């Protein structure tokens, strides 16, 4: 939502299994009466690993996510409104493990032990190429995103308006699955 003329906000905290901690908040602030308003928001989510690799005692499926941003609305005149937004996010979720082909093969030296939160051989490549093995803690999803957005609307008359939308987005993503 766009910023508004009201001073308001909210904040939320939560705690759950596996030391999952979440926090989020938003505050809307009028800066100049009837013409400039700001909104600042953000959230974070952190969670310990819930999966155990029984061969290495390594853990998987940790979560570390943060995002935030600021939005500004400027009522420049009775006919011109300018909205600006700048947001960013960072996701870094270290690898979890799924049972792969090798542990299911009858000739495998590994004994499959699979439960809801436990697997045997984790990130060992099923086709024997150690270059493709993944160690615990290697991000399975690592993303950094930055976005800038500008929206200018000019109400030329009661039947005609002109809107300009401009966005710049930059992101880097790395993803791996076992």
mmCIF file of C-alpha atoms in Angstrom:
data_model
loop_
_atom_site.group_PDB
_atom_site.id
_atom_site.type_symbol
_atom_site.label_atom_id
_atom_site.label_comp_id
_atom_site.label_asym_id
_atom_site.label_seq_id
_atom_site.Cartn_x
_atom_site.Cartn_y
_atom_site.Cartn_z
ATOM 1 C CA UNK A 1 0.000 0.000 0.000
ATOM 2 C CA UNK A 2 1.025 3.581 -0.553
ATOM 3 C CA UNK A 3 1.925 5.757 2.418
ATOM 4 C CA UNK A 4 -0.971 7.765 3.812
ATOM 5 C CA UNK A 5 -1.565 10.906 5.863
ATOM 6 C CA UNK A 6 -2.006 8.925 9.111
ATOM 7 C CA UNK A 7 0.622 8.141 11.748
ATOM 8 C CA UNK A 8 0.189 4.399 12.260
ATOM 9 C CA UNK A 9 2.164 1.199 12.453
ATOM 10 C CA UNK A 10 2.304 -2.385 13.575
ATOM 11 C CA UNK A 11 4.867 -4.878 14.804
ATOM 12 C CA UNK A 12 4.681 -8.654 15.106
ATOM 13 C CA UNK A 13 6.968 -11.191 16.815
ATOM 14 C CA UNK A 14 6.647 -14.979 16.754
ATOM 15 C CA UNK A 15 8.599 -18.004 17.943
ATOM 16 C CA UNK A 16 8.057 -21.621 16.844
ATOM 17 C CA UNK A 17 9.708 -25.052 16.528
ATOM 18 C CA UNK A 18 13.422 -25.332 15.723
ATOM 19 C CA UNK A 19 14.093 -21.882 17.204
ATOM 20 C CA UNK A 20 12.127 -20.239 14.414
ATOM 21 C CA UNK A 21 12.042 -16.519 15.099
ATOM 22 C CA UNK A 22 10.074 -14.067 12.988
ATOM 23 C CA UNK A 23 9.653 -10.327 13.284
ATOM 24 C CA UNK A 24 7.935 -7.863 11.000
ATOM 25 C CA UNK A 25 6.908 -4.265 11.249
ATOM 26 C CA UNK A 26 5.654 -1.240 9.379
ATOM 27 C CA UNK A 27 5.303 2.405 10.275
ATOM 28 C CA UNK A 28 3.546 5.114 8.284
ATOM 29 C CA UNK A 29 4.620 8.711 8.986
ATOM 30 C CA UNK A 30 3.219 11.956 7.560
ATOM 31 C CA UNK A 31 6.240 14.207 6.929
ATOM 32 C CA UNK A 32 4.639 17.361 5.482
ATOM 33 C CA UNK A 33 0.939 18.026 6.071
ATOM 34 C CA UNK A 34 -1.149 16.894 3.106
ATOM 35 C CA UNK A 35 1.827 16.561 0.752
ATOM 36 C CA UNK A 36 4.627 14.150 1.796
ATOM 37 C CA UNK A 37 4.173 10.753 3.469
ATOM 38 C CA UNK A 38 6.578 7.906 4.219
ATOM 39 C CA UNK A 39 6.230 4.231 5.026
ATOM 40 C CA UNK A 40 9.094 2.082 6.329
ATOM 41 C CA UNK A 41 8.729 -1.695 6.594
ATOM 42 C CA UNK A 42 10.775 -4.827 7.131
ATOM 43 C CA UNK A 43 10.834 -8.397 8.304
ATOM 44 C CA UNK A 44 13.242 -11.128 9.299
ATOM 45 C CA UNK A 45 12.902 -14.867 9.648
ATOM 46 C CA UNK A 46 15.530 -17.136 11.182
ATOM 47 C CA UNK A 47 15.237 -20.830 11.906
ATOM 48 C CA UNK A 48 17.592 -23.552 13.071
ATOM 49 C CA UNK A 49 18.089 -26.682 11.037
ATOM 50 C CA UNK A 50 15.443 -29.372 11.406
ATOM 51 C CA UNK A 51 17.083 -32.178 9.415
ATOM 52 C CA UNK A 52 19.970 -34.414 10.507
ATOM 53 C CA UNK A 53 22.403 -36.225 8.187
ATOM 54 C CA UNK A 54 23.064 -39.425 10.167
ATOM 55 C CA UNK A 55 26.466 -40.115 8.546
ATOM 56 C CA UNK A 56 28.019 -36.716 9.075
ATOM 57 C CA UNK A 57 25.872 -35.361 11.925
ATOM 58 C CA UNK A 58 25.421 -32.279 9.751
ATOM 59 C CA UNK A 59 22.164 -30.376 9.815
ATOM 60 C CA UNK A 60 20.036 -29.015 6.957
ATOM 61 C CA UNK A 61 17.155 -26.641 6.254
ATOM 62 C CA UNK A 62 18.236 -23.609 8.212
ATOM 63 C CA UNK A 63 16.542 -20.327 7.220
ATOM 64 C CA UNK A 64 17.951 -16.800 7.277
ATOM 65 C CA UNK A 65 15.802 -14.183 5.498
ATOM 66 C CA UNK A 66 15.681 -10.394 5.803
ATOM 67 C CA UNK A 67 13.836 -7.766 3.756
ATOM 68 C CA UNK A 68 12.830 -4.156 4.057
ATOM 69 C CA UNK A 69 12.027 -0.989 2.255
ATOM 70 C CA UNK A 70 10.816 2.554 2.220
ATOM 71 C CA UNK A 71 7.992 4.150 0.243
ATOM 72 C CA UNK A 72 7.381 7.853 -0.266
ATOM 73 C CA UNK A 73 4.308 9.612 -1.634
ATOM 74 C CA UNK A 74 4.520 13.272 -2.601
ATOM 75 C CA UNK A 75 1.405 15.201 -3.583
ATOM 76 C CA UNK A 76 3.191 17.834 -5.662
ATOM 77 C CA UNK A 77 0.021 19.689 -6.657
ATOM 78 C CA UNK A 78 -3.698 19.132 -7.094
ATOM 79 C CA UNK A 79 -2.925 17.322 -10.345
ATOM 80 C CA UNK A 80 0.486 15.626 -9.789
ATOM 81 C CA UNK A 81 1.326 12.705 -7.470
ATOM 82 C CA UNK A 82 4.773 11.094 -7.200
ATOM 83 C CA UNK A 83 5.365 7.691 -5.569
ATOM 84 C CA UNK A 84 8.824 6.258 -4.924
ATOM 85 C CA UNK A 85 9.750 2.872 -3.489
ATOM 86 C CA UNK A 86 13.087 1.288 -2.625
ATOM 87 C CA UNK A 87 13.046 -2.338 -1.437
ATOM 88 C CA UNK A 88 15.670 -4.983 -0.771
ATOM 89 C CA UNK A 89 15.754 -8.572 0.392
ATOM 90 C CA UNK A 90 18.345 -11.187 1.250
ATOM 91 C CA UNK A 91 17.585 -14.914 1.476
ATOM 92 C CA UNK A 92 20.241 -17.382 2.574
ATOM 93 C CA UNK A 93 18.877 -20.860 3.237
ATOM 94 C CA UNK A 94 21.647 -23.458 3.723
ATOM 95 C CA UNK A 95 21.208 -26.817 2.057
ATOM 96 C CA UNK A 96 18.971 -29.559 3.259
ATOM 97 C CA UNK A 97 19.366 -33.143 2.201
ATOM 98 C CA UNK A 98 17.156 -35.656 0.479
ATOM 99 C CA UNK A 99 17.894 -39.336 0.096
ATOM 100 C CA UNK A 100 19.495 -39.878 -3.276
ATOM 101 C CA UNK A 101 19.843 -42.776 -5.674
ATOM 102 C CA UNK A 102 23.080 -44.181 -4.254
ATOM 103 C CA UNK A 103 21.691 -44.993 -0.823
ATOM 104 C CA UNK A 104 18.816 -46.919 -2.403
ATOM 105 C CA UNK A 105 21.049 -49.140 -4.555
ATOM 106 C CA UNK A 106 21.483 -52.708 -3.235
ATOM 107 C CA UNK A 107 25.266 -52.497 -3.727
ATOM 108 C CA UNK A 108 25.572 -49.343 -1.679
ATOM 109 C CA UNK A 109 27.715 -49.530 1.454
ATOM 110 C CA UNK A 110 25.334 -47.069 3.078
ATOM 111 C CA UNK A 111 22.289 -48.268 4.943
ATOM 112 C CA UNK A 112 19.250 -46.089 4.315
ATOM 113 C CA UNK A 113 17.781 -44.592 7.459
ATOM 114 C CA UNK A 114 14.970 -42.274 6.459
ATOM 115 C CA UNK A 115 12.540 -40.543 8.788
ATOM 116 C CA UNK A 116 10.808 -37.183 8.611
ATOM 117 C CA UNK A 117 13.963 -35.403 9.684
ATOM 118 C CA UNK A 118 16.825 -37.787 9.029
ATOM 119 C CA UNK A 119 18.572 -39.069 5.903
ATOM 120 C CA UNK A 120 21.682 -41.151 5.388
ATOM 121 C CA UNK A 121 24.044 -39.784 2.808
ATOM 122 C CA UNK A 122 22.946 -36.202 2.386
ATOM 123 C CA UNK A 123 24.661 -34.366 -0.425
ATOM 124 C CA UNK A 124 26.844 -37.166 -1.794
ATOM 125 C CA UNK A 125 26.507 -37.235 -5.569
ATOM 126 C CA UNK A 126 24.692 -40.451 -6.606
ATOM 127 C CA UNK A 127 26.835 -40.891 -9.710
ATOM 128 C CA UNK A 128 30.184 -40.833 -7.907
ATOM 129 C CA UNK A 129 31.494 -37.422 -8.981
ATOM 130 C CA UNK A 130 32.880 -35.844 -5.795
ATOM 131 C CA UNK A 131 33.019 -32.445 -7.544
ATOM 132 C CA UNK A 132 29.223 -32.395 -7.319
ATOM 133 C CA UNK A 133 29.014 -33.306 -3.623
ATOM 134 C CA UNK A 134 27.460 -30.575 -1.484
ATOM 135 C CA UNK A 135 28.604 -29.903 2.043
ATOM 136 C CA UNK A 136 26.203 -28.783 4.741
ATOM 137 C CA UNK A 137 25.864 -25.042 4.879
ATOM 138 C CA UNK A 138 26.227 -24.561 1.139
ATOM 139 C CA UNK A 139 23.286 -22.298 0.305
ATOM 140 C CA UNK A 140 20.463 -24.083 -1.431
ATOM 141 C CA UNK A 141 18.834 -20.718 -2.045
ATOM 142 C CA UNK A 142 20.855 -17.517 -1.843
ATOM 143 C CA UNK A 143 19.265 -14.364 -3.249
ATOM 144 C CA UNK A 144 19.869 -10.658 -2.913
ATOM 145 C CA UNK A 145 17.304 -8.353 -4.534
ATOM 146 C CA UNK A 146 17.242 -4.556 -4.827
ATOM 147 C CA UNK A 147 14.404 -2.667 -6.516
ATOM 148 C CA UNK A 148 13.726 1.015 -7.150
ATOM 149 C CA UNK A 149 10.347 2.137 -8.417
ATOM 150 C CA UNK A 150 8.996 5.545 -9.471
ATOM 151 C CA UNK A 151 5.387 6.282 -10.424
ATOM 152 C CA UNK A 152 4.351 9.784 -11.501
ATOM 153 C CA UNK A 153 0.715 10.578 -12.323
ATOM 154 C CA UNK A 154 -0.471 13.842 -13.843
ATOM 155 C CA UNK A 155 -4.225 14.454 -13.993
ATOM 156 C CA UNK A 156 -4.296 16.734 -17.048
ATOM 157 C CA UNK A 157 -8.053 17.257 -16.820
ATOM 158 C CA UNK A 158 -11.123 15.328 -15.637
ATOM 159 C CA UNK A 159 -10.966 13.009 -18.663
ATOM 160 C CA UNK A 160 -7.238 12.705 -19.356
ATOM 161 C CA UNK A 161 -4.269 11.619 -17.242
ATOM 162 C CA UNK A 162 -0.673 10.656 -17.924
ATOM 163 C CA UNK A 163 1.200 8.087 -15.828
ATOM 164 C CA UNK A 164 4.896 7.257 -15.974
ATOM 165 C CA UNK A 165 6.083 3.988 -14.387
ATOM 166 C CA UNK A 166 9.814 3.418 -14.044
ATOM 167 C CA UNK A 167 11.457 0.435 -12.332
ATOM 168 C CA UNK A 168 15.000 -0.780 -11.893
ATOM 169 C CA UNK A 169 15.576 -4.230 -10.405
ATOM 170 C CA UNK A 170 18.871 -5.942 -9.695
ATOM 171 C CA UNK A 171 19.195 -9.379 -8.190
ATOM 172 C CA UNK A 172 21.616 -12.241 -7.810
ATOM 173 C CA UNK A 173 20.361 -15.774 -7.207
ATOM 174 C CA UNK A 174 22.178 -19.042 -6.591
ATOM 175 C CA UNK A 175 20.211 -22.227 -6.148
ATOM 176 C CA UNK A 176 21.199 -25.848 -5.644
ATOM 177 C CA UNK A 177 19.177 -28.976 -4.898
ATOM 178 C CA UNK A 178 20.474 -32.279 -3.726
#
